[in-house]
Coordinates of C-alpha atoms in Angstrom, one line a residue:
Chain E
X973 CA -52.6 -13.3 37.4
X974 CA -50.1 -12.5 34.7
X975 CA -50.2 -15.1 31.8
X976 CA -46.4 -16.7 31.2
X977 CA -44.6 -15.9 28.2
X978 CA -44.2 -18.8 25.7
X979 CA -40.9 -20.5 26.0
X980 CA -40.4 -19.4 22.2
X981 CA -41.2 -15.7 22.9
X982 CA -38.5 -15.7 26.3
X983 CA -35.9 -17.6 24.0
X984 CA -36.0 -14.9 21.3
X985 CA -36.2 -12.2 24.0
X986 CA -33.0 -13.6 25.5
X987 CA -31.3 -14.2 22.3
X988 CA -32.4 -9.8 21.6
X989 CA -31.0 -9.1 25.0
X990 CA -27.3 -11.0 23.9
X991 CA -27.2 -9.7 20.3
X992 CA -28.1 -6.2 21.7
X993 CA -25.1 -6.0 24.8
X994 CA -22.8 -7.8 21.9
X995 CA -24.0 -4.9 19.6
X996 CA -23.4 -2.2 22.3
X997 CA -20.0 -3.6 23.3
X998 CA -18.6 -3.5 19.6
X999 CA -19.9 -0.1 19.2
X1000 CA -18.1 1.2 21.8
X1001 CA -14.7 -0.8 21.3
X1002 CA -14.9 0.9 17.5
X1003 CA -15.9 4.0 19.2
X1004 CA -12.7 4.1 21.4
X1005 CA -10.7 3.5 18.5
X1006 CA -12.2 6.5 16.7
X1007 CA -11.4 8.8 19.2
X1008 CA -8.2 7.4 19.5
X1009 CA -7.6 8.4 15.9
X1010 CA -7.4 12.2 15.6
X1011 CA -4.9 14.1 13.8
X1012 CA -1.0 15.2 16.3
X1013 CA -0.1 18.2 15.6
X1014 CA 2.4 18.5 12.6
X1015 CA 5.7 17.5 13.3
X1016 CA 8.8 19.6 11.8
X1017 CA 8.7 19.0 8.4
X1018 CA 12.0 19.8 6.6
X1019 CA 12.0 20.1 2.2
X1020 CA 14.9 19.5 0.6
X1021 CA 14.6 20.4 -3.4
X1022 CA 16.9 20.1 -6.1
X1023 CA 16.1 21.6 -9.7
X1024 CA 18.5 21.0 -12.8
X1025 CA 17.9 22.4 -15.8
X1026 CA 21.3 23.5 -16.9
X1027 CA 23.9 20.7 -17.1
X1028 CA 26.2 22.8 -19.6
X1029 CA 26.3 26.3 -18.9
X1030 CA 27.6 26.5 -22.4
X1031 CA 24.1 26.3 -23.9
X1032 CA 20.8 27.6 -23.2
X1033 CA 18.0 26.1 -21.3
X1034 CA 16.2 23.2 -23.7
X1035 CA 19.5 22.8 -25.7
X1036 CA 22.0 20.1 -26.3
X1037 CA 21.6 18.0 -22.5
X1038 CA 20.0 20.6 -20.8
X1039 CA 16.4 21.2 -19.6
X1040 CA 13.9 23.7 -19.8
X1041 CA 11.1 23.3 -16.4
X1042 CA 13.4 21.4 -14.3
X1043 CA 14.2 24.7 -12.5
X1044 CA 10.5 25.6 -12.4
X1045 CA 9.6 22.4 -11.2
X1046 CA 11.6 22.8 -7.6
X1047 CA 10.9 26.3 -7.3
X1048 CA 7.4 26.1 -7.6
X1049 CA 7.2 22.5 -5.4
X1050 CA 9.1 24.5 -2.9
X1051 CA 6.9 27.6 -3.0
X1052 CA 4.0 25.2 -2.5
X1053 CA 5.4 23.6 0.2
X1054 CA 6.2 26.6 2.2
X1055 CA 2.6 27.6 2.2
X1056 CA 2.0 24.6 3.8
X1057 CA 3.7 24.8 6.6
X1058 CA 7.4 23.2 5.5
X1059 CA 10.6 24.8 6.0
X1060 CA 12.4 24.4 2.6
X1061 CA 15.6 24.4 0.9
X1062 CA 16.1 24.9 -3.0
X1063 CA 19.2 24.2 -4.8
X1064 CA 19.1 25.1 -8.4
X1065 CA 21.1 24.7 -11.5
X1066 CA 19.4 26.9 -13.7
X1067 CA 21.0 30.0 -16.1
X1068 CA 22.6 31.2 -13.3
X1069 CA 24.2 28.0 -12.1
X1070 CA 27.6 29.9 -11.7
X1071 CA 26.4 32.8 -9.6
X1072 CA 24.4 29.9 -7.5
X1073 CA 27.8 28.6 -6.4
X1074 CA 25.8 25.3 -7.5
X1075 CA 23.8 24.4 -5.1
X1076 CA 22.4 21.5 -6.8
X1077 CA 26.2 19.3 -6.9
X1078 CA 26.3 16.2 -5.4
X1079 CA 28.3 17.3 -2.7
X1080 CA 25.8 20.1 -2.1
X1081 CA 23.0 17.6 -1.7
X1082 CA 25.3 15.4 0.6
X1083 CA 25.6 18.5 2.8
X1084 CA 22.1 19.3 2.7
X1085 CA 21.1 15.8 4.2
X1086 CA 23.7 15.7 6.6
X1087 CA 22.9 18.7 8.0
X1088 CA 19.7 17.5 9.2
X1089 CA 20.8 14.9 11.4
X1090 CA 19.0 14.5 14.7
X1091 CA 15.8 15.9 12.8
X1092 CA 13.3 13.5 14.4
X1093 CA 10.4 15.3 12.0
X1094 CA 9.7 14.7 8.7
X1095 CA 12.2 14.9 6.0
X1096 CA 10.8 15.6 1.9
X1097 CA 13.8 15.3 -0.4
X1098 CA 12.6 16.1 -4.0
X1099 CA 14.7 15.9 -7.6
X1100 CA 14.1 17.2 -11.2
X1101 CA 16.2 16.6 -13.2
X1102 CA 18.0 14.1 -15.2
X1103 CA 18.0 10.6 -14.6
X1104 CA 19.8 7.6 -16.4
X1105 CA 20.4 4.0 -15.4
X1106 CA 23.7 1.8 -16.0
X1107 CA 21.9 -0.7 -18.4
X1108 CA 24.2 -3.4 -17.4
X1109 CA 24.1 -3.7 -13.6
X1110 CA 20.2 -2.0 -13.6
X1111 CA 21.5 0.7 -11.5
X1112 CA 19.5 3.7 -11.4
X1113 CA 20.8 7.0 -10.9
X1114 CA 20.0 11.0 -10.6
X1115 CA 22.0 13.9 -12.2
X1116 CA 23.5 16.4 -9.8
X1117 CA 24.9 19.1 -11.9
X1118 CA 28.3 18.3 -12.7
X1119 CA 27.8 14.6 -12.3
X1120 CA 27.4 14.5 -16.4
X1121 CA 31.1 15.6 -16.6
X1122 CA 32.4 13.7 -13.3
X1123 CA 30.4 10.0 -13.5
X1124 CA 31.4 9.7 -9.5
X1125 CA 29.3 12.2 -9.1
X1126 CA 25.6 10.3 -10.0
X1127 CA 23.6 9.5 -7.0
X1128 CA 22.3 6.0 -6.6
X1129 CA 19.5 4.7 -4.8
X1130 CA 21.6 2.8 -2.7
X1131 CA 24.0 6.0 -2.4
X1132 CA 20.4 8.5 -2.0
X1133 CA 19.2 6.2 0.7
X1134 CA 23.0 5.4 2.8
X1135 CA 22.8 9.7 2.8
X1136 CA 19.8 9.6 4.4
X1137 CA 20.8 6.6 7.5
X1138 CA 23.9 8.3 8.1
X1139 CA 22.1 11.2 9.0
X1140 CA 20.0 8.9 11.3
X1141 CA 16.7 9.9 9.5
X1142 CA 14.0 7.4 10.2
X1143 CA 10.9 9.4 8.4
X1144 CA 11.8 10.0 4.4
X1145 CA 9.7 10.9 1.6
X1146 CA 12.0 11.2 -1.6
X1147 CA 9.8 12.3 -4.6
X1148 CA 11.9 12.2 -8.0
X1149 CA 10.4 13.8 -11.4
X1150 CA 13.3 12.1 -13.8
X1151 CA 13.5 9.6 -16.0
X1152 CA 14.3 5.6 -14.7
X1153 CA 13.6 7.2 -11.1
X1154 CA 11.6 3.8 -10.3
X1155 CA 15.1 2.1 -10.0
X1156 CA 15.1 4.0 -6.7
X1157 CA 11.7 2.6 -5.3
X1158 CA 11.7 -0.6 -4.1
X1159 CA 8.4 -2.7 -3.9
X1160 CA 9.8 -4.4 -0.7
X1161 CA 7.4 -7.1 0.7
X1162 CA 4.7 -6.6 -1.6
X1163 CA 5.2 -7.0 -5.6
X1164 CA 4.4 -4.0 -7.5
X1165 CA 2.2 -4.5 -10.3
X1166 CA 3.0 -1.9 -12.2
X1167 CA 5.6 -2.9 -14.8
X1168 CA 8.7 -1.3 -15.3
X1169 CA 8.3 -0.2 -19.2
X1170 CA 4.2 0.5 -18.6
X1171 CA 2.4 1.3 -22.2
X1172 CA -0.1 -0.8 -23.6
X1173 CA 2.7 -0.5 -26.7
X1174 CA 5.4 -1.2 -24.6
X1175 CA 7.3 -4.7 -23.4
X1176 CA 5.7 -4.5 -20.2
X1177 CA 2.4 -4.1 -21.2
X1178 CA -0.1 -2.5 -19.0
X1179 CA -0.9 -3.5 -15.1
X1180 CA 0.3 -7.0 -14.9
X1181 CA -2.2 -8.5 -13.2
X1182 CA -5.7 -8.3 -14.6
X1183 CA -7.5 -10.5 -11.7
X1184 CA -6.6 -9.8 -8.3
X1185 CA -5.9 -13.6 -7.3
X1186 CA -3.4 -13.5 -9.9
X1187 CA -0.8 -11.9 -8.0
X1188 CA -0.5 -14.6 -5.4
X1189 CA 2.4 -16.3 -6.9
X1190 CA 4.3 -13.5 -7.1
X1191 CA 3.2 -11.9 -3.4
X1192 CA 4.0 -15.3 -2.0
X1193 CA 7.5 -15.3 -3.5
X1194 CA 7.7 -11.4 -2.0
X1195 CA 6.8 -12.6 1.4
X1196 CA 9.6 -15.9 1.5
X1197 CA 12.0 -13.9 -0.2
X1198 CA 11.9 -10.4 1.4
X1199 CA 15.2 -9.2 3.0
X1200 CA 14.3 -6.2 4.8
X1201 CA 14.6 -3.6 2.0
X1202 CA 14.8 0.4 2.7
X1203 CA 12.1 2.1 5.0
X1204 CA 11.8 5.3 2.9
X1205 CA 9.0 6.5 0.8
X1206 CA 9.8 6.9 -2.4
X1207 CA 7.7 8.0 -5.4
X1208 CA 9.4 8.0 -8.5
X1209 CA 7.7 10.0 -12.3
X1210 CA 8.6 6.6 -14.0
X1211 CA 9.9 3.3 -14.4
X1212 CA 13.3 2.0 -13.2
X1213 CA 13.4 1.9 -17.3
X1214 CA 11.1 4.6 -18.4
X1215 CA 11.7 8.1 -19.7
X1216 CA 10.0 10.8 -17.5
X1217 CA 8.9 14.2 -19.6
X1218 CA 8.4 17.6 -19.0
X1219 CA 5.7 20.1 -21.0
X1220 CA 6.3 23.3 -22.6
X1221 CA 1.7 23.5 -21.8
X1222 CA 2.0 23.0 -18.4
X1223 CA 6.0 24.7 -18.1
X1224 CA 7.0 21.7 -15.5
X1225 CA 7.3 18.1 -15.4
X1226 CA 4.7 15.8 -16.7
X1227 CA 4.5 14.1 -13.0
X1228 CA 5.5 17.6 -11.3
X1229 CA 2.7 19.5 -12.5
X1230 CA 0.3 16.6 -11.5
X1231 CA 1.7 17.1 -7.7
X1232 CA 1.5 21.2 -8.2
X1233 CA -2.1 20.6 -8.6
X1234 CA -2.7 18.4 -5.8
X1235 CA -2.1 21.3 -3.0
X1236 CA -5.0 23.2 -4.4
X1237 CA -7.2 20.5 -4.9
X1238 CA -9.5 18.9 -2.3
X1239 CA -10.2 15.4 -4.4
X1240 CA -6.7 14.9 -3.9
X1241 CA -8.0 13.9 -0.2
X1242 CA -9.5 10.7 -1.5
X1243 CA -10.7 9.4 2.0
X1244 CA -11.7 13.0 2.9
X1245 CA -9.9 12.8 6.5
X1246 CA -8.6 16.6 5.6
X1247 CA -4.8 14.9 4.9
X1248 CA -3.0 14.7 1.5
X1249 CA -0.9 11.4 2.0
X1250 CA 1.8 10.2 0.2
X1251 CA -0.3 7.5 -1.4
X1252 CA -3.0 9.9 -2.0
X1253 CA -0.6 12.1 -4.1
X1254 CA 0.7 8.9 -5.5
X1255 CA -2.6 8.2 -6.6
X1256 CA -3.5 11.6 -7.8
X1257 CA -0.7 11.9 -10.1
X1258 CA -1.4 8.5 -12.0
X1259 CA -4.8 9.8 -12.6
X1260 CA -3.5 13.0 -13.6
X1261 CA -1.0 11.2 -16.1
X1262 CA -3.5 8.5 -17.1
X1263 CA -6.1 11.4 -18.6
X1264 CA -3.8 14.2 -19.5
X1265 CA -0.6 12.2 -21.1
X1266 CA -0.8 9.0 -21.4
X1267 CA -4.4 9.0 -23.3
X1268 CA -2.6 10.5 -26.1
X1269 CA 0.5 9.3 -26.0
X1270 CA 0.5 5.4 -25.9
X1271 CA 0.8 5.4 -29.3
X1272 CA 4.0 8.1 -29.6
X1273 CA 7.2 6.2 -30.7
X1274 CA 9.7 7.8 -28.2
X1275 CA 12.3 8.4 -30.2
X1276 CA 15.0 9.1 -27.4
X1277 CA 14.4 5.2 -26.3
X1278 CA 15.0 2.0 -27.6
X1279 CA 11.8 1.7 -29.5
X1280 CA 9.5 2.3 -26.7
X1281 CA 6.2 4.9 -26.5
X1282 CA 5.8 8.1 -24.6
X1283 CA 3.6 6.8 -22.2
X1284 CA 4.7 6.4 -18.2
X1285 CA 3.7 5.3 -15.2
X1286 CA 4.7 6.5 -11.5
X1287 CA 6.1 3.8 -9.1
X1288 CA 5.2 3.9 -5.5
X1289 CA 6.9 2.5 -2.5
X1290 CA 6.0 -1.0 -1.0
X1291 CA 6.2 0.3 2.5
X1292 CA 3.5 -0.3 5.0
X1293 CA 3.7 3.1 6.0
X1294 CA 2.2 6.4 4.4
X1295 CA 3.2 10.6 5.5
X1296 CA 0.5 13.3 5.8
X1297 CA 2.2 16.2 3.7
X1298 CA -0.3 18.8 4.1
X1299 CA -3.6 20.2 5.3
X1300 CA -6.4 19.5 2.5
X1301 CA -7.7 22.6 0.7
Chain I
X712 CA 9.3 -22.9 2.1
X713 CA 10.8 -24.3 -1.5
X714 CA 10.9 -21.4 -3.7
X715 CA 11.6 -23.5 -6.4
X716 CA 8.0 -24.4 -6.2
X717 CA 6.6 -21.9 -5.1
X718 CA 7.7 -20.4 -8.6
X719 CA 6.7 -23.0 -10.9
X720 CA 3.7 -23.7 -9.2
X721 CA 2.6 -20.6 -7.8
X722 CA 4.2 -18.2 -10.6
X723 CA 3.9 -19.8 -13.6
X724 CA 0.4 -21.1 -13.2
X725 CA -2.6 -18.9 -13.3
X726 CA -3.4 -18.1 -9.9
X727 CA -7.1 -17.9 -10.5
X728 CA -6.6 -21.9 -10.9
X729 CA -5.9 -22.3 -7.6
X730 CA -8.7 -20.1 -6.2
X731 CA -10.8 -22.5 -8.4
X732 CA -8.8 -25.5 -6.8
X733 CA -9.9 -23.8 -3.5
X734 CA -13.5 -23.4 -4.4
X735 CA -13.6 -27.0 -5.4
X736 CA -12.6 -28.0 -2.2
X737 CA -14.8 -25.8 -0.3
X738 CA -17.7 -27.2 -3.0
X739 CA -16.8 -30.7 -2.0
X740 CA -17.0 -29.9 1.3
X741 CA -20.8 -28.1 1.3
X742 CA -21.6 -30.9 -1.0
X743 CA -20.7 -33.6 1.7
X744 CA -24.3 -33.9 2.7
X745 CA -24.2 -37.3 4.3
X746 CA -21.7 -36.8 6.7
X747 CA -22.2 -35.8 10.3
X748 CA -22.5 -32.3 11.4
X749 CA -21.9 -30.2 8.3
X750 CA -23.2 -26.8 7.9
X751 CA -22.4 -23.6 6.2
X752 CA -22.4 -20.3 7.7
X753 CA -21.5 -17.4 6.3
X754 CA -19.9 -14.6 8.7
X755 CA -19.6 -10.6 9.2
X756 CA -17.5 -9.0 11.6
X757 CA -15.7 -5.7 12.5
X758 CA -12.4 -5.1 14.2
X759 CA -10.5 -2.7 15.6
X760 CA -7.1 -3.7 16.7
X761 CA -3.8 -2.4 16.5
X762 CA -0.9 -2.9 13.3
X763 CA 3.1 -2.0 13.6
X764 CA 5.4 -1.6 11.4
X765 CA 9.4 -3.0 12.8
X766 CA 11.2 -0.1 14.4
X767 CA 7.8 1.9 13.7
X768 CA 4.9 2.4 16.5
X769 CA 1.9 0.4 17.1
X770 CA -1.0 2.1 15.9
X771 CA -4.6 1.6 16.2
X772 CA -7.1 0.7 12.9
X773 CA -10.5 -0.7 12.4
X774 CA -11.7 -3.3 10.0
X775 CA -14.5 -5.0 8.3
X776 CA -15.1 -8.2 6.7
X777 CA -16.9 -11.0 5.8
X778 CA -16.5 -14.8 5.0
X779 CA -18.5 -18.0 3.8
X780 CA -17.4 -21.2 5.0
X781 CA -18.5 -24.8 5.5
X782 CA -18.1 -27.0 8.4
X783 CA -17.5 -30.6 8.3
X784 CA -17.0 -32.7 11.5
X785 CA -14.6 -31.1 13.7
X786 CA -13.0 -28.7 10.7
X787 CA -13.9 -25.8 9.0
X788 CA -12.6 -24.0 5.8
X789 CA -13.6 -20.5 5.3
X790 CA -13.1 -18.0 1.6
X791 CA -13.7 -14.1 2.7
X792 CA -13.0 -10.5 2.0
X793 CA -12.0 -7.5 4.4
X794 CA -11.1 -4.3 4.2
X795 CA -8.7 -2.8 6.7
X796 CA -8.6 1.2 7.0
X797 CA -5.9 2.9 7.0
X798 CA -4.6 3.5 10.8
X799 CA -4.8 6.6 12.9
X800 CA -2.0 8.7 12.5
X801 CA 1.5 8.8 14.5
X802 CA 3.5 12.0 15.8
X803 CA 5.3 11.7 13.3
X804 CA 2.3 12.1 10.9
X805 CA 2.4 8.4 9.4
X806 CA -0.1 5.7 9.2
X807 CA 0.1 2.3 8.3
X808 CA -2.1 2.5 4.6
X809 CA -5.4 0.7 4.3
X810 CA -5.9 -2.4 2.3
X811 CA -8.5 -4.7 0.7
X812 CA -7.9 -8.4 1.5
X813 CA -9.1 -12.4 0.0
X814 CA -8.5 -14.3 2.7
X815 CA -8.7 -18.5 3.1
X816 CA -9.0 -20.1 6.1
X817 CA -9.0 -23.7 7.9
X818 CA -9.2 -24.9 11.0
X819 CA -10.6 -27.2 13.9
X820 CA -13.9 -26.3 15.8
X821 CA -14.1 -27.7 19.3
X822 CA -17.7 -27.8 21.4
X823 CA -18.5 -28.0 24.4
X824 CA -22.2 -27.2 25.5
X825 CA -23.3 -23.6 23.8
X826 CA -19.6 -22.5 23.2
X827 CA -17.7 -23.1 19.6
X828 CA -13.8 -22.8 20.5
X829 CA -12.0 -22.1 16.9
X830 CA -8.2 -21.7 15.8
X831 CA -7.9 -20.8 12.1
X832 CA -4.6 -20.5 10.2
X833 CA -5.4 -18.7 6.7
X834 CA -3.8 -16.6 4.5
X835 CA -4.9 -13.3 2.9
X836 CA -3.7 -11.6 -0.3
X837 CA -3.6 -7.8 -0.1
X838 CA -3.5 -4.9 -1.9
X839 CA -3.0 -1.4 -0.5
X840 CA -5.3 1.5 -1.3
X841 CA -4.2 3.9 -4.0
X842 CA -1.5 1.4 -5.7
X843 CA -1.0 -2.0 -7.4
X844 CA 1.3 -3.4 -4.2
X845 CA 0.3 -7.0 -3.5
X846 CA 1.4 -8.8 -0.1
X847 CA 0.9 -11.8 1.7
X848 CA -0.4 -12.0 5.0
X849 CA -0.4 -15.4 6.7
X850 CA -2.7 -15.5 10.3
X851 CA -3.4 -17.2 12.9
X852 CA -7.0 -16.3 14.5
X853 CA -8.1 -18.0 18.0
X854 CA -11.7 -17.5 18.8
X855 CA -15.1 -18.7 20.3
X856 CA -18.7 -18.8 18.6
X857 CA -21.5 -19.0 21.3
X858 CA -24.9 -19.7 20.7
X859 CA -27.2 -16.6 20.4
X860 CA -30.4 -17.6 18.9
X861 CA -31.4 -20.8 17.2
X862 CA -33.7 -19.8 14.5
X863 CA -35.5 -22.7 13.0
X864 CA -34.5 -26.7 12.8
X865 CA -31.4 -26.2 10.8
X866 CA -30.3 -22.9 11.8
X867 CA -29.4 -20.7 14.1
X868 CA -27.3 -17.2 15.0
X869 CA -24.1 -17.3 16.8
X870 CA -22.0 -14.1 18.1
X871 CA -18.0 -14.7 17.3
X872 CA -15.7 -13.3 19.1
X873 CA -11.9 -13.9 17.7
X874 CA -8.4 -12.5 18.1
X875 CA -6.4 -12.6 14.3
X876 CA -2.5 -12.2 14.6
X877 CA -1.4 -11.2 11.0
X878 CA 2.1 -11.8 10.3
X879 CA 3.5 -9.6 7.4
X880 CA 7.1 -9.8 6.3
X881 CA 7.7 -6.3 7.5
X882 CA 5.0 -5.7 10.5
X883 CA 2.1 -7.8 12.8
X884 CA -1.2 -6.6 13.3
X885 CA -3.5 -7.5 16.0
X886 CA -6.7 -7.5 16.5
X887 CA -10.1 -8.1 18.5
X888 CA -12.8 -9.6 15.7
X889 CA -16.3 -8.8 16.6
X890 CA -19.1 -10.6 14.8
X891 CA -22.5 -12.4 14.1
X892 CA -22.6 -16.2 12.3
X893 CA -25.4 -17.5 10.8
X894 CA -24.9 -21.4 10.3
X895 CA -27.4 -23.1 8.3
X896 CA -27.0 -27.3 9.3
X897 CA -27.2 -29.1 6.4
X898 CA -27.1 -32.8 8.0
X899 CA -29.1 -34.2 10.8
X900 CA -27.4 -34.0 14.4
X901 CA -28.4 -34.3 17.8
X902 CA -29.3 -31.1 19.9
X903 CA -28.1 -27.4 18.8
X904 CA -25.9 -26.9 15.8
X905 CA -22.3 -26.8 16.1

């Protein structure tokens, strides 16, 4: 005759039995979802790049208003984006601006974007150049060549981002290396801790909010007062009231050169899923910045400024949404 | 809501304040230990569900988190973390970005024989992956608790089964929370726990 079990002993076995179909049952929701997750095949990707380093053909490169790596910066982002699988298009204003028929104007750029409407894919507009911002309406805007000359001829966020809707484009990534390029990213529901003038020097001070809970005030006050803001992704070099700098060590842009080494380097991939996203070379370029500029420049009295330091900070889109830009080394 | 108050008071005053205004109330709560049918518990859970951004598509994600709470009566309040991954990947090659959460939760518990029914309106605070971008995510999250295993006089295990709807300003997520409680009684009652 077999002996009963204890009531204790065929309470615990039942209790095994539920945690153990419960168990099995989550594993293979999560499982589902896993498989559910792998990687479409790319999508057209389209590049638009603009590079200005000569605003006044009058004057060399790294004279009077004009730049030096500007040039460099889109030609080599381009180059490094055709490896990748995009198709590209470079305008430059560069020494030889004239024989270029300018391809870096405003109304160039306009062109450029409207010819890709109906492009479902993915669309990369990228900017070197100048950058100023109206310091009485907080306007920020990018330099076209000519648009130094012919003020009309600026491009505003607002202007950038009505270019891209009336050429129905619903997936934008606009990367800009220039200075007061945050004016064009806009923190929309979420509240961007990241100050506008970032230095430890500086008015803004570093990373506003030292304890995470801190930001709740502000985040709640996103949240009520959100208004459905843009839907692009935009990076920018700097603050909507930051200086952005180039490097005669690296011969590009301070944040450019960051982003050039992000295609050859795997850590780029921070969550290792083979991807570089937008986020991830968000992220990649602070770092970059952090160690190999701003380390030794929080203290520089920037001397083109009103009394701020060399030091910068990239802005970053609020958008829930982040692009895959290319395969991981 | 006001938003004259919810700068003065939310802006202007240190926010960590009012996460210690929170914990006093969850400490007032633990420290009830007279009153009927109070218990903490303390929670982990995964959960894969589905986020979307508006005009964007619904994509599928998985999370983790986990919570401490206290029960008192017919009500519990609950202080947590989670962590949502990033999503899968549309056609289009974007995915909704991955965030880490504090979350704070309150809400009425209902039972009836070995089943818990729950409905929980919290709010979490956010911050994606990779930046300093901070959002607000006020939820609702439905669920049931059912009895797996009482473990000793005061406490036992209970399998959670919940379905949070987070309401962002710009998109929804849903999702299907999987999960074990442990809830440790900490004032006499008749029968099981809960």
């Amino acid at each position: 005759m077999t002996p009963s079990h204890p009531s204790g002993t065929r309470a615990a076995s039942r209790a095994r039995s539920k945690i153990s179909i419960f168990a099995i049952a989550v594993s293979a929701v999560v499982l589902a979802f896993a498989v559910a997750c792998g990687m479409p095949s790319p999508p057209a990707r389209h590049a638009l790049l603009y590079g200005i380093s000569i605003y006044d053909v009058g004057y060399p490169e790294g004279t009077y208003i004009n730049l030096t790596y500007t040039d460099d910066d889109a030609s080599a982002m381009a180059s490094a984006l055709s490896a990748k699988g995009w198709t590209v298009k470079l305008g430059l204003a560069d020494t030889q601006v004239a024989a270029d028929s300018q391809d870096a104007t405003r109304a160039a750029i306009e062109a450029d974007i409207a010819e890709l409407a109906g492009t479902d894919g993915l669309v990369l507009f990228y900017y070197s150049g100048h950058g100023t911002r109206d310091a009485y309406t907080g306007t920020s805007y990018i330099l076209p060549y000519g648009s130094i000359a012919t003020a009309a001829d600026r491009i505003s966020a607002d202007e950038l981002r009505a270019m891209f809707e009336a050429a129905g484009l619903s997936h934008v990534i606009a990367i800009l290396d220039s200075c007061y390029s945050g004016g064009f990213v806009q923190a929309g529901v979420t509240v961007d801790g990241v100050p506008d003038i970032f230095g430890a020097n500086d008015p803004g001070g570093d990373i506003a909010y030292t304890a995470f809970i801190d930001a709740l005030g502000d985040a709640l006050e996103a949240y009520v007062s959100y208004g459905a803001d843009s839907r692009y992704v935009f990076i920018s070099a700097a603050g909507s009231e930051e200086l952005s700098w180039e490097s005669s060590s690296s011969g590009h842009g301070i944040f450019t050169s960051a982003a050039l080494n992000a295609f050859d380097d795997s850590s780029a991939d921070s969550d290792n899923d083979g991807y570089v996203s937008t986020a991830e070379l968000y992220a990649y370029c602070v770092k970059a910045i952090v160690a190999s500029w701003n380390s030794y420049k929080e203290d520089d009295l920037d001397y083109y400024s009103d009394g701020q330091y060399a030091d910068f900070y990239p802005h970053l889109s609020g958008v829930a949404r982040e692009y895959a830009l290319w395969e991981a080394p | 809501m006001n938003l004259y108050i919810t700068r003065v008071i939310l802006k202007y005053e240190p926010m960590r304040n009012l996460a210690l205004a929170f914990a006093s109330a969850l400490a007032c709560v633990i420290s009830s230990w007279a009153a009927p049918a109070a218990s903490l518990y303390a929670h982990a859970a995964i959960e894969p569900g589905v986020s979307e951004e508006i005009l964007y598509s619904a994509l599928p994600f998985v999370s983790g988190s986990a919570s401490i709470g206290a029960g008192l009566g017919p009500f519990a309040m609950e202080i947590g973390a989670m962590y949502q991954g990033p999503s899968a990947y549309s056609d289009e090659w974007y995915r909704y970005r991955g965030f880490v959460a504090l979350f704070a939760a309150l809400g009425p518990r209902i039972r009836y024989d070995r089943v818990t029914a729950f409905a929980d309106i919290g709010l979490a605070l956010a911050r994606y992956d990779a930046s300093y971008s901070y959002f607000i995510l006020p939820y609702f999250e439905p669920g049931a608790l059912i009895a797996a295993s009482r473990l000793d006089e005061r406490s036992a295990l209970y399998l959670r089964a919940s379905v949070p709807l987070r309401f962002g300003a710009d998109s929804w997520t849903a999702g299907l929370r999987l999960g074990v409680e442990f809830d440790y009684g900490i004032a006499a009652r008749g029968g099981e726990s809960k």
